[in-house]
PDB file of C-alpha atoms in Angstrom:
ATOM      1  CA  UNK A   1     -73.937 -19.761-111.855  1.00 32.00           C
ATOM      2  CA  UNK A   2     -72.028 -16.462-111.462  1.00 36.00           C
ATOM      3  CA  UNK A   3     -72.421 -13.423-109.136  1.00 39.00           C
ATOM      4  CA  UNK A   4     -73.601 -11.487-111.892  1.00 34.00           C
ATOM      5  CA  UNK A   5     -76.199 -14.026-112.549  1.00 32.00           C
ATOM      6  CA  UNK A   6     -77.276 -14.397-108.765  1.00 41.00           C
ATOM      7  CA  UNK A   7     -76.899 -10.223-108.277  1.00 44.00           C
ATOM      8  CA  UNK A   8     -78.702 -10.599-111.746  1.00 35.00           C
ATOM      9  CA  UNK A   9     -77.108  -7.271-112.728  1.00 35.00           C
ATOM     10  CA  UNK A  10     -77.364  -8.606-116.505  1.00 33.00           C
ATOM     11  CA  UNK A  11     -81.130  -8.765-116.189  1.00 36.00           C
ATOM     12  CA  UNK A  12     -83.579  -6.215-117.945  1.00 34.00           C
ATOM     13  CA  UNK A  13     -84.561  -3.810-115.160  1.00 40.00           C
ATOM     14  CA  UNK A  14     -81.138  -3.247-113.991  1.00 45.00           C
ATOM     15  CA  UNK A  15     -79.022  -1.010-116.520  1.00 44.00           C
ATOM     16  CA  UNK A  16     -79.867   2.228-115.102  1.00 42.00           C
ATOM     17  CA  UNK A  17     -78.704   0.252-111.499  1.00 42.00           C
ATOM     18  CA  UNK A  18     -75.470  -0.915-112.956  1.00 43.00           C
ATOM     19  CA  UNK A  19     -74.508   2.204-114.673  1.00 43.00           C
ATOM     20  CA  UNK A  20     -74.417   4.052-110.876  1.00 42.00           C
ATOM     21  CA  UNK A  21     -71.102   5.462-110.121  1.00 36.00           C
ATOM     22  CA  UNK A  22     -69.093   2.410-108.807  1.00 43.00           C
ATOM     23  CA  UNK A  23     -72.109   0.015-109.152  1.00 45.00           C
ATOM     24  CA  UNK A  24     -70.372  -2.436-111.900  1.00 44.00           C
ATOM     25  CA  UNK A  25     -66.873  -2.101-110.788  1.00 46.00           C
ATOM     26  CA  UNK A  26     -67.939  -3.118-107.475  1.00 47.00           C
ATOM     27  CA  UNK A  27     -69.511  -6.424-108.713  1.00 49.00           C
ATOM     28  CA  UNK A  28     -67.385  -6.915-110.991  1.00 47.00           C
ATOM     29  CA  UNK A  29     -63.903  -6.620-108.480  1.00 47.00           C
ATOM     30  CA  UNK A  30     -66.244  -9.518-106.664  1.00 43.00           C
ATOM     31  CA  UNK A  31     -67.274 -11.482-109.292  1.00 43.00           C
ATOM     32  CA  UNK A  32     -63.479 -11.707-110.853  1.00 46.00           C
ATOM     33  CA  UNK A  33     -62.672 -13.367-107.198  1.00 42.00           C
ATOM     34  CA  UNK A  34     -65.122 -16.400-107.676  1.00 39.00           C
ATOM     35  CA  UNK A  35     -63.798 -19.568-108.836  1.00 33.00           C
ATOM     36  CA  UNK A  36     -65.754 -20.723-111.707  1.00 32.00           C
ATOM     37  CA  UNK A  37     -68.099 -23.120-110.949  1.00 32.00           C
ATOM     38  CA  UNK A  38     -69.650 -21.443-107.961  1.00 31.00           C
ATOM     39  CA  UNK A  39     -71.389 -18.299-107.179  1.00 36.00           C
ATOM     40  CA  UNK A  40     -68.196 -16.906-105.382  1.00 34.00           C
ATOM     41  CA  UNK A  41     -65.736 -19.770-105.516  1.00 36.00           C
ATOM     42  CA  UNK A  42     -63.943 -18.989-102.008  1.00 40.00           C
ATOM     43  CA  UNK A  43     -64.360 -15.199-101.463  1.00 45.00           C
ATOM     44  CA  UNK A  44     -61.171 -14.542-101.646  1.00 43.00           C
ATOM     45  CA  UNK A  45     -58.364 -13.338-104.554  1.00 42.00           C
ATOM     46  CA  UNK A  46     -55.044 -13.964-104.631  1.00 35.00           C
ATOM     47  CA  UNK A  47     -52.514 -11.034-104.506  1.00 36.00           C
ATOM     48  CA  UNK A  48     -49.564 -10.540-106.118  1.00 36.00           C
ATOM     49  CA  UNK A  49     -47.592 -12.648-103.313  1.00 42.00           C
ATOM     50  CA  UNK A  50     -50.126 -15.658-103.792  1.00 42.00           C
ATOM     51  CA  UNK A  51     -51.787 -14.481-100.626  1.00 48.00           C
ATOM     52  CA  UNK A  52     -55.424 -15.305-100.042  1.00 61.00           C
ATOM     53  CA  UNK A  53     -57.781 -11.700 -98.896  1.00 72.00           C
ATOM     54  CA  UNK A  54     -61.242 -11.946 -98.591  1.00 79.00           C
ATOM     55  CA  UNK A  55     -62.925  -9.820-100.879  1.00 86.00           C
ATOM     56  CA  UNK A  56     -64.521  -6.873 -99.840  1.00 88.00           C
ATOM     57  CA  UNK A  57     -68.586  -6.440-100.126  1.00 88.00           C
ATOM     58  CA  UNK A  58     -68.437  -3.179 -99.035  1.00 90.00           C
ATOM     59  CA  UNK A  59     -68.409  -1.545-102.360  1.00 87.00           C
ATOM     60  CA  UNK A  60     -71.679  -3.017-103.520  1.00 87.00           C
ATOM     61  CA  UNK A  61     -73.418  -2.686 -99.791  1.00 91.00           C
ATOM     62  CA  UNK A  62     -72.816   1.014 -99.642  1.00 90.00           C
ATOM     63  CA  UNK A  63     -74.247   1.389-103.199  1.00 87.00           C
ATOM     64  CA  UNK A  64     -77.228  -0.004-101.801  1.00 89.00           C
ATOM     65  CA  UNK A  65     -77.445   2.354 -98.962  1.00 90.00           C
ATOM     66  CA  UNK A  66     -76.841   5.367-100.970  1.00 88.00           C
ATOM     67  CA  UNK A  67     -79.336   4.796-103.699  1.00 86.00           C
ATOM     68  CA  UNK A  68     -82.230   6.530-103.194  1.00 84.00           C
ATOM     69  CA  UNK A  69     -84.492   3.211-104.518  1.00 82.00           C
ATOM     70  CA  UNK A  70     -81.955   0.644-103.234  1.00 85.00           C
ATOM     71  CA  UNK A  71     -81.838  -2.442-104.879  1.00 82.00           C
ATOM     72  CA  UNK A  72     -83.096  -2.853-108.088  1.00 79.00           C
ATOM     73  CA  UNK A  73     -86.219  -5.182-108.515  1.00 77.00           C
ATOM     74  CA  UNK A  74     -84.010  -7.704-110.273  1.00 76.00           C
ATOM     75  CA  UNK A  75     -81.695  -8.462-107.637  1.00 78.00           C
ATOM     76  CA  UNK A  76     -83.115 -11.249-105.292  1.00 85.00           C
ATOM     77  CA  UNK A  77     -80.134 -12.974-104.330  1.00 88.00           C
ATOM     78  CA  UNK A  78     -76.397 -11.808-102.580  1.00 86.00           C
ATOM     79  CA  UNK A  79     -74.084 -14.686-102.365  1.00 89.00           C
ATOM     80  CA  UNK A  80     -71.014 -13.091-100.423  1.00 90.00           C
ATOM     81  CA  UNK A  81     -70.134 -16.729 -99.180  1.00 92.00           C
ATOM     82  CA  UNK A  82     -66.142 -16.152 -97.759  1.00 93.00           C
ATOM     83  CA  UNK A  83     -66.299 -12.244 -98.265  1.00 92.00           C
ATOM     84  CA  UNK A  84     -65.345  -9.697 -96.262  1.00 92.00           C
ATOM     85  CA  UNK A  85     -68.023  -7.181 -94.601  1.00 94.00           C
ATOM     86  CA  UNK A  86     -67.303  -4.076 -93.105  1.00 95.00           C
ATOM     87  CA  UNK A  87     -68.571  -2.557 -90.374  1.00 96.00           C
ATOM     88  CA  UNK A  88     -69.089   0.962 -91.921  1.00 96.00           C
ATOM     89  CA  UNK A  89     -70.446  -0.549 -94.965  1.00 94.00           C
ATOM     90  CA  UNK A  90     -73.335  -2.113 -92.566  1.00 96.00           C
ATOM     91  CA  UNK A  91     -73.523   0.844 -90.532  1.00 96.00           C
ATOM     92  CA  UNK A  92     -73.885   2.975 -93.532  1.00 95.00           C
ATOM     93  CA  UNK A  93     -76.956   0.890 -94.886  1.00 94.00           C
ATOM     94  CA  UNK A  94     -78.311   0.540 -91.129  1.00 94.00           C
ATOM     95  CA  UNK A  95     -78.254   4.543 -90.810  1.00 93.00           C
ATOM     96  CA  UNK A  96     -79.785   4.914 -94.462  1.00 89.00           C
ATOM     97  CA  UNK A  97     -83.556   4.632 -93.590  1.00 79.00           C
ATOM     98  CA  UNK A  98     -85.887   7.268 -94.585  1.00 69.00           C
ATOM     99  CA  UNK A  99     -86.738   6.351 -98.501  1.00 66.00           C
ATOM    100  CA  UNK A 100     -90.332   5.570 -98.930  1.00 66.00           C
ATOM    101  CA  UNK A 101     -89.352   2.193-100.288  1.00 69.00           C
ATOM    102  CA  UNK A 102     -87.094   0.047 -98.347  1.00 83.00           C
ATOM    103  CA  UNK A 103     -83.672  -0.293 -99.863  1.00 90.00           C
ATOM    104  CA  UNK A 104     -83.794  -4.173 -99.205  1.00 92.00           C
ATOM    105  CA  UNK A 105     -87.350  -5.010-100.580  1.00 89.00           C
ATOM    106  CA  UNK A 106     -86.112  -7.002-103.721  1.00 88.00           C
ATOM    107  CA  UNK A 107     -84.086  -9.499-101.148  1.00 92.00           C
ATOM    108  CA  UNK A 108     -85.149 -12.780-101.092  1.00 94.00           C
ATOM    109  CA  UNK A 109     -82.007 -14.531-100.246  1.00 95.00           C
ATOM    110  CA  UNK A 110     -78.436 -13.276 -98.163  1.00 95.00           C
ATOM    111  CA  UNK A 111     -75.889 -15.574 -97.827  1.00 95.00           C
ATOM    112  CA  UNK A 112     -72.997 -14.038 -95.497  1.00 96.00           C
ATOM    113  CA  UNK A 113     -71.156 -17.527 -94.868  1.00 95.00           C
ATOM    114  CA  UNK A 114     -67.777 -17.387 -93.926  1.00 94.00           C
ATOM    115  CA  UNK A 115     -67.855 -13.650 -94.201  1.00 94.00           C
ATOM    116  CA  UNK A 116     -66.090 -13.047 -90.038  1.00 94.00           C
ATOM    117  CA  UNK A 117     -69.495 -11.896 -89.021  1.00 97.00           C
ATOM    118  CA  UNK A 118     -68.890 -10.845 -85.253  1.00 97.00           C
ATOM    119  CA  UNK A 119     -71.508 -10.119 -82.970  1.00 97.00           C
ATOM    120  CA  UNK A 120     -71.274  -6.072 -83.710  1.00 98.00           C
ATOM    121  CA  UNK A 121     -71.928  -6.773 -87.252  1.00 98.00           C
ATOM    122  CA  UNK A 122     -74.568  -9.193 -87.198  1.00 98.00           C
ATOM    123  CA  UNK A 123     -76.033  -6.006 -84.869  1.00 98.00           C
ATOM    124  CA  UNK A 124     -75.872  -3.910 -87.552  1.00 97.00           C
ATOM    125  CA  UNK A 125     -76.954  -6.408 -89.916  1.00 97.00           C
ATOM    126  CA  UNK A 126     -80.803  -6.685 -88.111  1.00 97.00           C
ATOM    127  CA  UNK A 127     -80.536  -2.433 -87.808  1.00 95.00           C
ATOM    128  CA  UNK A 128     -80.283  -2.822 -91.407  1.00 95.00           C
ATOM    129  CA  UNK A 129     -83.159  -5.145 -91.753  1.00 95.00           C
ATOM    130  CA  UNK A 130     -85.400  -2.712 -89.410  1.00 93.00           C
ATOM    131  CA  UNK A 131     -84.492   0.166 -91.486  1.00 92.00           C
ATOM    132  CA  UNK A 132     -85.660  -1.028 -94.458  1.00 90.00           C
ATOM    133  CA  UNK A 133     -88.589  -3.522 -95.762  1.00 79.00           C
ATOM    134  CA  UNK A 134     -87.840  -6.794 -96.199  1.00 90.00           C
ATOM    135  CA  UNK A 135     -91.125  -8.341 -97.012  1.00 91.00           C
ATOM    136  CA  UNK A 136     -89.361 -10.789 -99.254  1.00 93.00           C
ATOM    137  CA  UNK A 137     -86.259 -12.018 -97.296  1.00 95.00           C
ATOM    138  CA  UNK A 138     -86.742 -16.038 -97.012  1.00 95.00           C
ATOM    139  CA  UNK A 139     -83.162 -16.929 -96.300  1.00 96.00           C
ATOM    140  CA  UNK A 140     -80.471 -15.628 -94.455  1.00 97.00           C
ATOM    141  CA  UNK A 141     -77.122 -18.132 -93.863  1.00 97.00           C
ATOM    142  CA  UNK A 142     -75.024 -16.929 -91.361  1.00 97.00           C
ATOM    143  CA  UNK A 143     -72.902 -20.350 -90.769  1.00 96.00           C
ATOM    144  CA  UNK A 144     -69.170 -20.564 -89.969  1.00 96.00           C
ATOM    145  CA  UNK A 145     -68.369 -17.165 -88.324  1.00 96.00           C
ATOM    146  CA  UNK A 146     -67.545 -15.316 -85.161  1.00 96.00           C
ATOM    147  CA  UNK A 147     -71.106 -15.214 -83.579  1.00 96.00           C
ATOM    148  CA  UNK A 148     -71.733 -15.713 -80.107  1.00 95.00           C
ATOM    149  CA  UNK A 149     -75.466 -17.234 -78.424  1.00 94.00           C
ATOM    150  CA  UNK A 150     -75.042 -13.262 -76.999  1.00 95.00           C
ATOM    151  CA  UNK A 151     -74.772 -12.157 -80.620  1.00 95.00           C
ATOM    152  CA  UNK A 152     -77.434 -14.416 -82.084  1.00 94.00           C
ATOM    153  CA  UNK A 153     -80.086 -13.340 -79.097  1.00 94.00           C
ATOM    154  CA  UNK A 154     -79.172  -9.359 -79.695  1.00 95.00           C
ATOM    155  CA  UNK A 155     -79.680  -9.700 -83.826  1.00 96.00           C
ATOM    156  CA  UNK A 156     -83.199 -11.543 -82.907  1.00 93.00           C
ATOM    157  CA  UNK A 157     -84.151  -8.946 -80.147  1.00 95.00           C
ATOM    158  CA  UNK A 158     -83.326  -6.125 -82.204  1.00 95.00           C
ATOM    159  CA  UNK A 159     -85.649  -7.327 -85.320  1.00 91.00           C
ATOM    160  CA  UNK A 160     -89.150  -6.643 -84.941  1.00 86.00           C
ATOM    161  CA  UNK A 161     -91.795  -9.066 -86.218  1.00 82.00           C
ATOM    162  CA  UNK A 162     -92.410  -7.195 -89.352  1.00 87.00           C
ATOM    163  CA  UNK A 163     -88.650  -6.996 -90.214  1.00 89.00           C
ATOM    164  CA  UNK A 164     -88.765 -10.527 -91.612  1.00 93.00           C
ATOM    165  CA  UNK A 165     -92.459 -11.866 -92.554  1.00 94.00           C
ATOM    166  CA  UNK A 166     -91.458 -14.235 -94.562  1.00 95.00           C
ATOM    167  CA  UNK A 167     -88.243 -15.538 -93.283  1.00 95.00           C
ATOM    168  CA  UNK A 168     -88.016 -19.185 -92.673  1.00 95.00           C
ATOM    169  CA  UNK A 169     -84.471 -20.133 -92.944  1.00 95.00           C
ATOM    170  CA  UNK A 170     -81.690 -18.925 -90.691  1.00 95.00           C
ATOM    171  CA  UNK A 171     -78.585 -20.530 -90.439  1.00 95.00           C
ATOM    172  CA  UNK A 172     -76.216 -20.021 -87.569  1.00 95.00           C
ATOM    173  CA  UNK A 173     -74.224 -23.721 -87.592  1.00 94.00           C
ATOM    174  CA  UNK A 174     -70.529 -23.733 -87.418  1.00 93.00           C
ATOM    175  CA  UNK A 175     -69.646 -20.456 -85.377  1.00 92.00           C
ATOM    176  CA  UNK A 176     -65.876 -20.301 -85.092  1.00 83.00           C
ATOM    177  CA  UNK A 177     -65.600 -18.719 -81.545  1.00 71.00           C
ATOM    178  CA  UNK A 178     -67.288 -21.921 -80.052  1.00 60.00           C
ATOM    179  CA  UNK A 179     -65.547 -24.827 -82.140  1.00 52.00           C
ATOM    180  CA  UNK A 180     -63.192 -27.093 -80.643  1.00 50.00           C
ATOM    181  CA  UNK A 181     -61.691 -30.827 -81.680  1.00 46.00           C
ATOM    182  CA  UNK A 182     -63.875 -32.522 -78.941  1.00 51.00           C
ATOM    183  CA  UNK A 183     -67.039 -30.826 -80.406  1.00 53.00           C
ATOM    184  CA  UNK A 184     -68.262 -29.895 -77.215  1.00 56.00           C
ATOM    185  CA  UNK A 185     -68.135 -25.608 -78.148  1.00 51.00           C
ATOM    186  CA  UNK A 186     -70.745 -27.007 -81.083  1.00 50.00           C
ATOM    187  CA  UNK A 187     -73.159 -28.611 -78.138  1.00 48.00           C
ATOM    188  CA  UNK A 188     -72.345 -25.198 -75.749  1.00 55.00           C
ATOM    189  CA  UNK A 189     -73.631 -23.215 -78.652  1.00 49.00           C
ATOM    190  CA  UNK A 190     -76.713 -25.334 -78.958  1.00 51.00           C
ATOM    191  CA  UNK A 191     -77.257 -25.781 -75.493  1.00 52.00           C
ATOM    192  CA  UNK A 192     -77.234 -21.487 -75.458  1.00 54.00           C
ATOM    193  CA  UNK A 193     -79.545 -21.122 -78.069  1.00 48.00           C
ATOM    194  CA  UNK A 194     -82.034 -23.467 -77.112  1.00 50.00           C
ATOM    195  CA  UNK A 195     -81.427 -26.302 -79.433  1.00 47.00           C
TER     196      UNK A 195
END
């Protein structure tokens, strides 16, 4: 499976999504990162000097925000696993409320995995799910990044119960800022949250 297949830009439904200014060129710059094999191999592309970058999301999550009808009914799934996500790109959607439909209302799954989530963007992240309806949204994996128990508890005190209705996985394992060899930032983190 590729990104196009799991953005499902190739599906009927979706041309008239696809041919937005910067729509396809944005996908595309992610889905030319992915190893084969996986939805987004690492997240990252090599440069000229054999240098691993994330690569950015921010191209596809502002064309989200700034279409009127957000994303189109074929699009279920984003797999930005290792990506980078801007703050402004997040912001942007967050602050782009106001459509009848919410721009998120096709999402069924969001996997931002070792995307260097901090606690300011996973902030904006549950903004973004109160601006617009997520009726759908069953998964959200948020493992391996920089989230702190503070970060965690703002994101779930920001969302209100009809932000998520149908949400019933949310993964927070593996956050970077309380790992350590002895394993004991793993049981602080736990221990925080109420695990």
């Amino acid at each position: 499976m590729n990104l196009l297949h799991t953005f499902a830009l190739t599906e009927t439904g979706c041309e008239s999504w696809r041919n937005l200014s910067g729509g396809f060129r944005a996908v595309r710059d992610i889905e030319r990162g992915g190893a084969k094999g996986s939805p987004l191999g690492s997240g990252r592309q090599s440069d000229a000097e054999g240098q691993n970058d994330p690569i950015s999301t921010d191209g596809v999550i502002a064309l989200v925000a700034e279409n009127p009808q957000g994303l189109p009914s074929c699009a279920g799934s984003f797999v930005f696993r290792g990506c980078r996500v801007g703050e402004e790109s997040l912001a942007l959607l967050a602050s782009s409320a106001g459509s009848p439909v919410g721009k998120l209302l096709n999402l069924q799954n969001l996997d931002l995995s070792r995307c260097d989530l901090t606690d300011e963007k996973v902030r904006l992240l549950a903004e973004s799910f109160c601006a617009h309806d997520c009726t759908k949204l069953e998964c959200v994996d948020l493992e391996e990044n920089r989230i702190t128990p503070q970060g965690v508890a703002a994101f779930i005190d920001i969302l209100k119960p009809e932000s998520l209705p149908q949400l019933k996985h949310l993964f927070l394992a593996g956050q970077e800022v309380f790992e350590s060899e002895s394993g004991e930032g793993r049981h602080e983190f736990a221990s925080e949250m109420g695990v």
